[in-house]
Tab-separated table of C-alpha atoms and ligand atoms in Angstrom:
chain	number	residue	atom	x	y	z
A	93	MET	CA	-0.731	19.315	-29.175
A	94	ALA	CA	-0.219	15.568	-29.044
A	95	ASN	CA	-3.520	13.762	-29.285
A	96	PRO	CA	-4.496	10.790	-27.063
A	97	LYS	CA	-6.474	9.442	-30.024
A	98	ASP	CA	-3.160	8.678	-31.767
A	99	TYR	CA	-2.462	5.985	-29.172
A	100	LYS	CA	-4.077	2.715	-28.140
A	101	ILE	CA	-4.110	0.887	-24.835
A	102	ALA	CA	-3.314	-2.838	-24.795
A	103	THR	CA	-3.034	-5.505	-22.142
A	104	LEU	CA	-3.100	-9.263	-21.629
A	105	ALA	CA	-6.702	-10.422	-21.298
A	106	SER	CA	-6.643	-11.626	-17.699
A	107	HIS	CA	-6.236	-10.306	-14.130
A	108	THR	CA	-7.484	-6.663	-14.321
A	109	ALA	CA	-7.838	-6.357	-18.091
A	110	LEU	CA	-11.603	-5.701	-18.003
A	111	GLN	CA	-11.299	-2.542	-15.916
A	112	ILE	CA	-8.068	-1.422	-17.636
A	113	LEU	CA	-9.678	-1.627	-21.079
A	114	LYS	CA	-13.000	-0.193	-19.965
A	115	GLY	CA	-11.185	2.662	-18.213
A	116	ALA	CA	-9.115	3.315	-21.328
A	117	LYS	CA	-12.257	3.529	-23.462
A	118	GLU	CA	-13.820	5.934	-20.966
A	119	GLU	CA	-10.773	8.164	-21.428
A	120	GLY	CA	-11.154	8.018	-25.209
A	121	PHE	CA	-8.536	5.432	-26.191
A	122	GLU	CA	-9.023	2.536	-28.556
A	123	THR	CA	-8.227	-0.745	-26.858
A	124	ILE	CA	-6.554	-4.041	-27.674
A	125	ALA	CA	-6.969	-7.243	-25.662
A	126	ILE	CA	-4.305	-9.912	-26.121
A	127	CYS	CA	-6.278	-13.091	-25.516
A	128	GLN	CA	-5.343	-16.700	-25.068
A	129	LYS	CA	-7.166	-18.944	-27.533
A	130	GLY	CA	-10.512	-19.995	-26.125
A	131	LYS	CA	-10.623	-17.237	-23.490
A	132	ARG	CA	-11.990	-14.262	-25.415
A	133	LYS	CA	-15.603	-14.536	-24.274
A	134	PRO	CA	-15.527	-12.044	-21.336
A	135	TYR	CA	-13.703	-9.430	-23.424
A	136	GLU	CA	-16.333	-9.696	-26.144
A	137	SER	CA	-19.286	-9.961	-23.823
A	138	TYR	CA	-18.365	-6.834	-21.842
A	139	GLY	CA	-17.459	-4.913	-24.967
A	140	VAL	CA	-14.186	-3.555	-23.589
A	141	ALA	CA	-11.910	-4.455	-26.507
A	142	ASP	CA	-11.937	-2.696	-29.869
A	143	LYS	CA	-9.615	-5.387	-31.120
A	144	ILE	CA	-8.684	-8.846	-29.923
A	145	ILE	CA	-5.336	-10.390	-30.823
A	146	GLU	CA	-5.232	-14.113	-30.133
A	147	ILE	CA	-2.168	-16.026	-29.037
A	148	GLU	CA	-1.779	-19.642	-28.005
A	149	LYS	CA	-0.435	-18.756	-24.562
A	150	PHE	CA	0.621	-15.518	-22.851
A	151	GLU	CA	4.268	-16.561	-23.026
A	152	ASP	CA	3.954	-16.008	-26.827
A	153	TYR	CA	3.482	-12.268	-26.260
A	154	PHE	CA	6.689	-11.400	-28.108
A	155	GLU	CA	5.370	-13.035	-31.317
A	156	ILE	CA	2.744	-10.307	-31.669
A	157	GLU	CA	4.619	-7.413	-30.112
A	158	GLN	CA	5.517	-5.786	-33.441
A	159	GLN	CA	1.802	-5.436	-34.154
A	160	LEU	CA	1.409	-3.455	-30.920
A	161	ILE	CA	4.336	-1.233	-31.823
A	162	ASP	CA	2.841	-0.592	-35.291
A	163	GLU	CA	-0.497	0.363	-33.713
A	164	LYS	CA	1.175	2.775	-31.249
A	165	ALA	CA	-0.218	0.749	-28.395
A	166	ILE	CA	0.786	1.476	-24.815
A	167	VAL	CA	1.007	-1.779	-22.882
A	168	ILE	CA	-0.340	-1.856	-19.334
A	169	PRO	CA	1.402	-4.446	-17.147
A	170	HIS	CA	-0.536	-6.344	-14.487
A	171	GLY	CA	-0.030	-9.438	-12.363
A	172	SER	CA	-0.377	-11.838	-15.277
A	173	PHE	CA	2.432	-10.110	-17.165
A	174	VAL	CA	4.837	-10.777	-14.358
A	175	SER	CA	3.641	-14.282	-13.620
A	176	TYR	CA	3.524	-15.480	-17.251
A	177	LEU	CA	6.474	-13.603	-18.732
A	178	GLY	CA	8.697	-13.274	-15.640
A	179	PHE	CA	10.355	-10.004	-14.677
A	180	GLU	CA	13.367	-10.685	-16.918
A	181	ASN	CA	11.104	-10.815	-19.989
A	182	VAL	CA	9.014	-7.852	-18.875
A	183	LYS	CA	12.268	-5.885	-19.066
A	184	LYS	CA	12.542	-6.916	-22.734
A	185	ILE	CA	9.200	-5.429	-23.753
A	186	LYS	CA	9.866	-3.077	-26.668
A	187	ALA	CA	6.349	-1.664	-27.017
A	188	MET	CA	5.532	1.458	-25.015
A	189	HIS	CA	5.073	0.269	-21.426
A	190	TYR	CA	3.332	2.191	-18.636
A	191	GLY	CA	5.216	2.185	-15.326
A	192	ASN	CA	8.791	1.601	-14.258
A	193	ARG	CA	9.727	-1.914	-15.313
A	194	ASN	CA	12.951	-1.824	-13.309
A	195	ILE	CA	11.043	-1.846	-10.042
A	196	ILE	CA	9.494	-5.256	-10.744
A	197	GLU	CA	12.689	-7.064	-9.834
A	198	TRP	CA	12.470	-5.492	-6.375
A	199	GLU	CA	9.042	-6.943	-5.719
A	200	SER	CA	9.951	-10.338	-7.210
A	201	ASP	CA	12.766	-11.030	-4.765
A	202	ARG	CA	11.793	-11.411	-1.102
A	203	SER	CA	15.005	-9.983	0.351
A	204	MET	CA	15.163	-7.001	-2.041
A	205	GLU	CA	11.502	-6.305	-1.326
A	206	ARG	CA	12.158	-6.406	2.419
A	207	LYS	CA	15.036	-3.944	2.119
A	208	TRP	CA	12.823	-1.543	0.143
A	209	LEU	CA	9.931	-1.731	2.610
A	210	LEU	CA	12.133	-1.349	5.686
A	211	ASP	CA	13.868	1.644	4.057
A	212	ALA	CA	10.378	3.059	3.536
A	213	GLY	CA	9.933	3.030	7.306
A	214	LEU	CA	7.258	0.326	7.158
A	215	ASN	CA	6.643	-2.097	9.963
A	216	MET	CA	7.095	-5.712	8.823
A	217	PRO	CA	6.616	-9.132	10.437
A	218	LYS	CA	9.876	-10.206	12.053
A	219	LEU	CA	11.974	-12.777	10.187
A	220	PHE	CA	13.697	-15.647	11.983
A	221	ASP	CA	17.075	-16.803	10.639
A	222	LYS	CA	16.876	-20.271	12.155
A	223	PRO	CA	14.148	-22.488	13.609
A	224	GLU	CA	15.826	-22.539	17.032
A	225	ASP	CA	14.988	-18.835	17.417
A	226	ILE	CA	11.213	-19.355	17.118
A	227	ASP	CA	9.680	-17.825	20.264
A	228	ARG	CA	6.191	-16.883	19.007
A	229	PRO	CA	3.719	-18.031	16.331
A	230	VAL	CA	5.406	-18.061	12.915
A	231	ILE	CA	4.292	-18.817	9.377
A	232	ILE	CA	6.608	-20.874	7.186
A	233	LYS	CA	6.458	-19.714	3.567
A	234	PHE	CA	8.010	-21.887	0.880
A	235	ASN	CA	9.596	-20.253	-2.156
A	236	GLY	CA	7.430	-20.342	-5.266
A	237	ALA	CA	4.570	-22.046	-3.455
A	238	GLY	CA	1.520	-21.235	-5.605
A	239	GLY	CA	-1.400	-20.147	-3.453
A	240	GLY	CA	0.654	-20.527	-0.306
A	241	LYS	CA	0.446	-24.306	-0.672
A	242	GLY	CA	2.280	-26.073	2.112
A	243	TYR	CA	2.598	-22.968	4.333
A	244	PHE	CA	2.212	-23.890	7.979
A	245	ILE	CA	2.151	-22.279	11.395
A	246	ALA	CA	4.492	-23.262	14.238
A	247	ASN	CA	4.775	-21.948	17.781
A	248	ASN	CA	8.220	-23.265	18.755
A	249	PRO	CA	11.254	-25.088	17.290
A	250	GLU	CA	9.826	-28.539	18.154
A	251	GLU	CA	6.625	-27.910	16.242
A	252	PHE	CA	8.633	-26.555	13.324
A	253	HIS	CA	10.801	-29.690	13.066
A	254	LYS	CA	7.827	-31.995	13.461
A	255	ARG	CA	5.905	-30.314	10.620
A	256	MET	CA	9.006	-30.090	8.457
A	257	GLU	CA	9.779	-33.801	8.662
A	258	GLY	CA	8.853	-35.361	5.336
A	259	HIS	CA	7.246	-32.101	4.180
A	260	PRO	CA	7.025	-32.263	0.360
A	261	ASP	CA	8.421	-28.714	0.031
A	262	ALA	CA	11.219	-29.068	2.587
A	263	GLU	CA	13.914	-28.788	-0.089
A	264	ARG	CA	12.480	-25.681	-1.732
A	265	GLY	CA	13.827	-22.977	0.540
A	266	TYR	CA	11.544	-20.990	2.817
A	267	VAL	CA	11.287	-18.063	5.197
A	268	ILE	CA	10.203	-18.185	8.820
A	269	GLN	CA	8.043	-15.129	9.419
A	270	GLU	CA	6.301	-13.930	12.552
A	271	TYR	CA	2.589	-14.806	12.251
A	272	ILE	CA	0.506	-11.713	12.887
A	273	VAL	CA	-2.892	-12.364	14.395
A	274	GLY	CA	-5.020	-9.664	12.816
A	275	VAL	CA	-7.023	-8.833	9.734
A	276	PRO	CA	-5.661	-8.452	6.207
A	277	ILE	CA	-6.033	-5.009	4.639
A	278	TYR	CA	-4.659	-4.426	1.160
A	279	THR	CA	-4.344	-0.773	0.178
A	280	HIS	CA	-4.526	0.240	-3.476
A	281	TYR	CA	-2.560	3.390	-4.175
A	282	PHE	CA	-1.972	5.476	-7.257
A	283	HIS	CA	1.022	7.760	-7.573
A	284	SER	CA	0.900	10.033	-10.603
A	285	PRO	CA	4.099	11.427	-12.033
A	286	VAL	CA	1.922	13.963	-13.874
A	287	THR	CA	0.284	15.476	-10.777
A	288	GLY	CA	3.004	14.404	-8.325
A	289	GLU	CA	0.285	13.207	-5.935
A	290	LEU	CA	-0.358	9.976	-4.107
A	291	GLU	CA	-3.988	8.827	-3.991
A	292	ILE	CA	-5.688	6.052	-2.058
A	293	MET	CA	-7.981	4.365	-4.561
A	294	SER	CA	-9.536	1.551	-2.520
A	295	PHE	CA	-9.001	-1.389	-0.154
A	296	ASP	CA	-9.714	-5.090	-0.311
A	297	LYS	CA	-9.085	-8.351	1.364
A	298	ARG	CA	-8.625	-11.565	-0.504
A	299	TYR	CA	-11.057	-14.425	-0.556
A	300	GLU	CA	-8.749	-17.406	-0.199
A	301	SER	CA	-9.502	-21.107	-0.418
A	302	ASN	CA	-9.384	-22.858	1.911
A	303	ALA	CA	-8.109	-20.335	4.507
A	304	ASP	CA	-11.416	-18.459	4.411
A	305	SER	CA	-13.481	-21.586	4.895
A	306	VAL	CA	-11.727	-23.572	7.627
A	307	GLY	CA	-13.373	-21.340	10.244
A	308	ARG	CA	-16.763	-22.600	9.109
A	309	ILE	CA	-16.253	-25.968	10.714
A	310	ALA	CA	-15.513	-26.809	14.344
A	311	ALA	CA	-11.867	-26.930	15.483
A	312	LYS	CA	-12.241	-30.626	16.250
A	313	ASP	CA	-13.386	-31.345	12.710
A	314	GLN	CA	-10.492	-29.322	11.299
A	315	VAL	CA	-8.104	-31.560	13.210
A	316	ASP	CA	-9.946	-34.827	12.510
A	317	VAL	CA	-10.158	-34.185	8.780
A	318	GLY	CA	-6.501	-33.120	8.732
A	319	ILE	CA	-7.057	-29.921	6.757
A	320	GLN	CA	-3.914	-28.191	5.452
A	321	THR	CA	-4.439	-24.464	5.082
A	322	THR	CA	-3.957	-23.023	1.593
A	323	TYR	CA	-4.333	-19.453	0.335
A	324	THR	CA	-5.443	-19.896	-3.268
A	325	ILE	CA	-7.056	-16.649	-4.337
A	326	THR	CA	-10.557	-17.025	-5.695
A	327	GLY	CA	-11.738	-13.424	-5.498
A	328	ASN	CA	-11.544	-10.117	-3.674
A	329	VAL	CA	-13.778	-8.478	-1.095
A	330	PRO	CA	-14.051	-4.668	-0.819
A	331	ILE	CA	-13.215	-2.976	2.474
A	332	VAL	CA	-13.761	0.483	3.917
A	333	VAL	CA	-11.312	1.219	6.723
A	334	ARG	CA	-11.711	3.131	9.964
A	335	GLU	CA	-11.318	6.745	8.899
A	336	SER	CA	-8.792	7.458	11.641
A	337	LEU	CA	-6.386	5.017	9.971
A	338	LEU	CA	-6.189	7.042	6.762
A	339	PRO	CA	-3.400	9.499	7.754
A	340	LYS	CA	-1.165	6.566	8.625
A	341	ILE	CA	-2.047	4.747	5.386
A	342	PHE	CA	-1.182	7.811	3.293
A	343	GLU	CA	2.150	8.044	5.129
A	344	MET	CA	2.899	4.395	4.419
A	345	GLY	CA	2.300	4.837	0.685
A	346	GLU	CA	4.385	7.995	0.562
A	347	GLY	CA	7.196	6.164	2.348
A	348	ALA	CA	7.143	3.389	-0.257
A	349	VAL	CA	7.280	5.901	-3.125
A	350	GLU	CA	10.105	7.921	-1.542
A	351	ALA	CA	12.184	4.823	-0.821
A	352	SER	CA	11.644	3.543	-4.374
A	353	LYS	CA	13.465	6.592	-5.748
A	354	LYS	CA	16.596	5.515	-3.920
A	355	ILE	CA	16.632	2.005	-5.357
A	356	VAL	CA	15.580	2.525	-8.968
A	357	ASP	CA	15.993	5.470	-11.303
A	358	GLY	CA	12.646	7.295	-11.454
A	359	GLY	CA	11.192	5.214	-8.620
A	360	LEU	CA	7.697	3.789	-8.475
A	361	TRP	CA	4.701	5.364	-10.170
A	362	GLY	CA	1.221	4.337	-11.228
A	363	PRO	CA	-0.867	1.862	-9.241
A	364	PHE	CA	0.628	-0.205	-6.434
A	365	CYS	CA	-0.529	-2.084	-3.370
A	366	LEU	CA	0.700	-2.599	0.182
A	367	GLU	CA	-0.460	-5.872	1.678
A	368	ALA	CA	-0.704	-5.789	5.439
A	369	ILE	CA	-2.093	-7.530	8.461
A	370	VAL	CA	-3.493	-5.105	11.043
A	371	ASP	CA	-3.365	-6.240	14.662
A	372	PRO	CA	-5.679	-5.210	17.517
A	373	ASN	CA	-3.319	-2.320	18.421
A	374	LEU	CA	-4.021	-0.990	14.911
A	375	ASP	CA	-0.406	-1.597	13.947
A	376	PHE	CA	0.132	-2.407	10.273
A	377	PHE	CA	2.492	-5.246	9.449
A	378	VAL	CA	3.259	-5.016	5.744
A	379	PHE	CA	4.303	-8.339	4.276
A	380	GLU	CA	4.289	-7.519	0.568
A	381	ILE	CA	4.246	-4.770	-2.033
A	382	SER	CA	2.853	-5.169	-5.556
A	383	ALA	CA	4.365	-2.532	-7.810
A	384	ARG	CA	1.506	-2.560	-10.335
A	385	ILE	CA	-2.259	-2.792	-10.516
A	386	VAL	CA	-3.624	-5.576	-8.290
A	387	ALA	CA	-6.738	-7.693	-8.767
A	388	GLY	CA	-8.090	-6.296	-5.494
A	389	THR	CA	-9.093	-3.187	-7.457
A	390	ASN	CA	-11.566	-5.239	-9.520
A	391	PRO	CA	-14.607	-4.676	-7.284
A	392	PHE	CA	-14.289	-0.971	-8.091
A	393	VAL	CA	-14.960	-0.829	-11.838
A	394	HIS	CA	-17.405	1.987	-11.081
A	395	GLY	CA	-15.135	3.579	-8.474
A	396	SER	CA	-14.801	3.133	-4.713
A	397	PRO	CA	-16.015	5.294	-1.807
A	398	TYR	CA	-12.551	6.880	-1.847
A	399	THR	CA	-12.410	7.691	-5.550
A	400	TRP	CA	-15.930	9.051	-5.259
A	401	LEU	CA	-14.699	11.537	-2.646
A	402	ARG	CA	-12.067	12.844	-5.027
A	403	TYR	CA	-13.666	12.508	-8.447
A	404	ASP	CA	-17.320	13.184	-8.961
A	405	GLU	CA	-17.370	10.527	-11.664
A	406	PRO	CA	-16.735	6.771	-11.714
A	407	MET	CA	-12.978	6.236	-11.400
A	408	SER	CA	-11.547	2.728	-11.378
A	409	THR	CA	-7.814	2.226	-11.021
A	410	GLY	CA	-7.810	1.173	-14.681
A	411	ARG	CA	-9.419	4.444	-15.689
A	412	ARG	CA	-7.081	6.432	-13.423
A	413	LEU	CA	-4.181	4.854	-15.226
A	414	ALA	CA	-5.589	5.779	-18.619
A	415	ARG	CA	-6.192	9.320	-17.400
A	416	ASP	CA	-2.567	9.571	-16.312
A	417	ILE	CA	-1.510	8.544	-19.805
A	418	LYS	CA	-3.982	10.929	-21.409
A	419	GLU	CA	-2.821	13.886	-19.313
A	420	ALA	CA	0.813	13.004	-19.977
A	421	ILE	CA	0.137	12.960	-23.734
A	422	GLU	CA	-1.733	16.262	-23.588
A	423	GLU	CA	1.080	17.892	-21.622
A	424	ASP	CA	3.744	16.394	-23.910
A	425	LYS	CA	5.134	14.340	-21.038
A	426	LEU	CA	4.403	10.834	-22.284
A	427	PRO	CA	7.988	9.587	-21.741
A	428	GLU	CA	7.604	10.442	-18.047
A	429	VAL	CA	4.945	7.774	-17.538
A	430	LEU	CA	6.576	5.152	-19.749
A	431	GLY	CA	9.411	3.057	-18.392
B	121	LIG	P1	1.598	-14.738	0.770
B	121	LIG	O1	1.877	-15.997	-0.013
B	121	LIG	O2	2.845	-14.124	1.344
B	121	LIG	O3	0.781	-13.743	-0.026
B	121	LIG	O4	0.668	-15.144	1.992
B	121	LIG	C1	-0.576	-15.813	1.822
B	121	LIG	C2	-1.590	-15.352	2.871
B	121	LIG	O5	-1.114	-15.627	4.188
B	121	LIG	C3	-1.837	-13.855	2.844
B	121	LIG	O6	-2.879	-13.523	1.983
B	121	LIG	C4	-2.203	-13.526	4.274
B	121	LIG	O7	-3.597	-13.690	4.496
B	121	LIG	C5	-1.469	-14.583	5.080
B	121	LIG	N1	-0.209	-14.096	5.667
B	121	LIG	C6	0.967	-13.917	5.011
B	121	LIG	N2	1.933	-13.502	5.857
B	121	LIG	C7	1.361	-13.396	7.073
B	121	LIG	C8	1.856	-13.041	8.376
B	121	LIG	N3	3.124	-12.691	8.571
B	121	LIG	N4	0.998	-13.078	9.410
B	121	LIG	C9	-0.308	-13.451	9.208
B	121	LIG	N5	-0.826	-13.810	8.030
B	121	LIG	C10	-0.014	-13.789	6.961
C-alpha cells in the first residue's frame, strides 16, 4: 500500500499556511513552509514547519520548485498563491498540486464567475449594464481595486455621475451591482473526491477597515470628516448560523460543485467558499466564490462547532485537506485529488 509518509505537504508561508501545515502534521505528513525572507518567525514559533525554504519574494516560487518535486511535496494552493503568482502561473506549477487548477480562472474573471454561479442556481445581486438603469441602491466595484478601495454606493443615475466625476479609478473599468442591505455570511465548504461528500466546515464574516468602523461614529461626523468606505481585510470573525438555514446552505454548495463539473473537467473539489449577503427575508445573495481554502477558516485551527458535530476530534480545514490526501494515498487514488 502507498504510504502517506512518502509524501510531504508544502505551501507558501502566508494566508492559511499555519493551519494547513499544522493539519498536515496532525495527519502524519512532514511539512515544508516556503517563506519570504524576514517572515519566518510565525512558522518557527508555532512549530508547524519541519523545513523552511526561503525565497526573496513569493513570485520566485519557480526557482525552488525542483526542490519540492525532489522531496515529493504536494503543494497546497491558497489565496496568496493566486494573488502573488496569478492564475496563469498557478497553471504552470509542475509539483504535485492539490485541487483543480483549471477552476481558478473561473473565479478570477468576474463574468465567468457569474456564469458559473448562476448556472449553479444561486441567487446573485443584480448587475446593471448602464448607469441610467440604476433604480435602487448599487455598489460600484472597480476592477483590481485592492481592499475595495474607491467602491461607492449610489441610489440613482445622478448620484452615480456625481461620484464618478474626477474619481481616480474612473478609467479602470467597473461593475454596477445591486447593493444588498443585509449581513455578510461566508460559508466554508469541503468537497472530497475520495468520499464524494460535501461538508460545511465553518462560517465567518470579515473584519474590514474601515467599513467595520464607520458605524462607530455618528452619521454627521462620517459626512463632516468625508470618510470614504474601504474594505481592507484585517481579520476574520467566526459565525454560527441559524440552524434552519443549513439545508439551504448545503444545497447552495452542492449546486456550485455540480455546475463546476460542466465548466471544467473534473470540476471543483477540496475547500471552497461562497461569499454572500443575507437579507432580512433570509435570502442569500452570493457575490463571490473562492475555489480554494479561504482565510475565514483561520479561527478554526481546533475545529468549528460544525466539524465537531461530524468529527469527534479537532478538524480544521487544513487538516481536512491533509486527510483527503492521506486517504487518497492509502486508497491508491492520489491522482484523483491532484490537478
Ligand atoms: P468585494 O471586493 O467584492 O469582496 O466586496 C468588498 C465588500 O463589500 C464585501 O466584503 C462585502 O462586505 C461588501 N459587498 C460586496 N458586494 C456587495 C453587495 N452586492 N451588496 C452589499 N455588500 C456588498
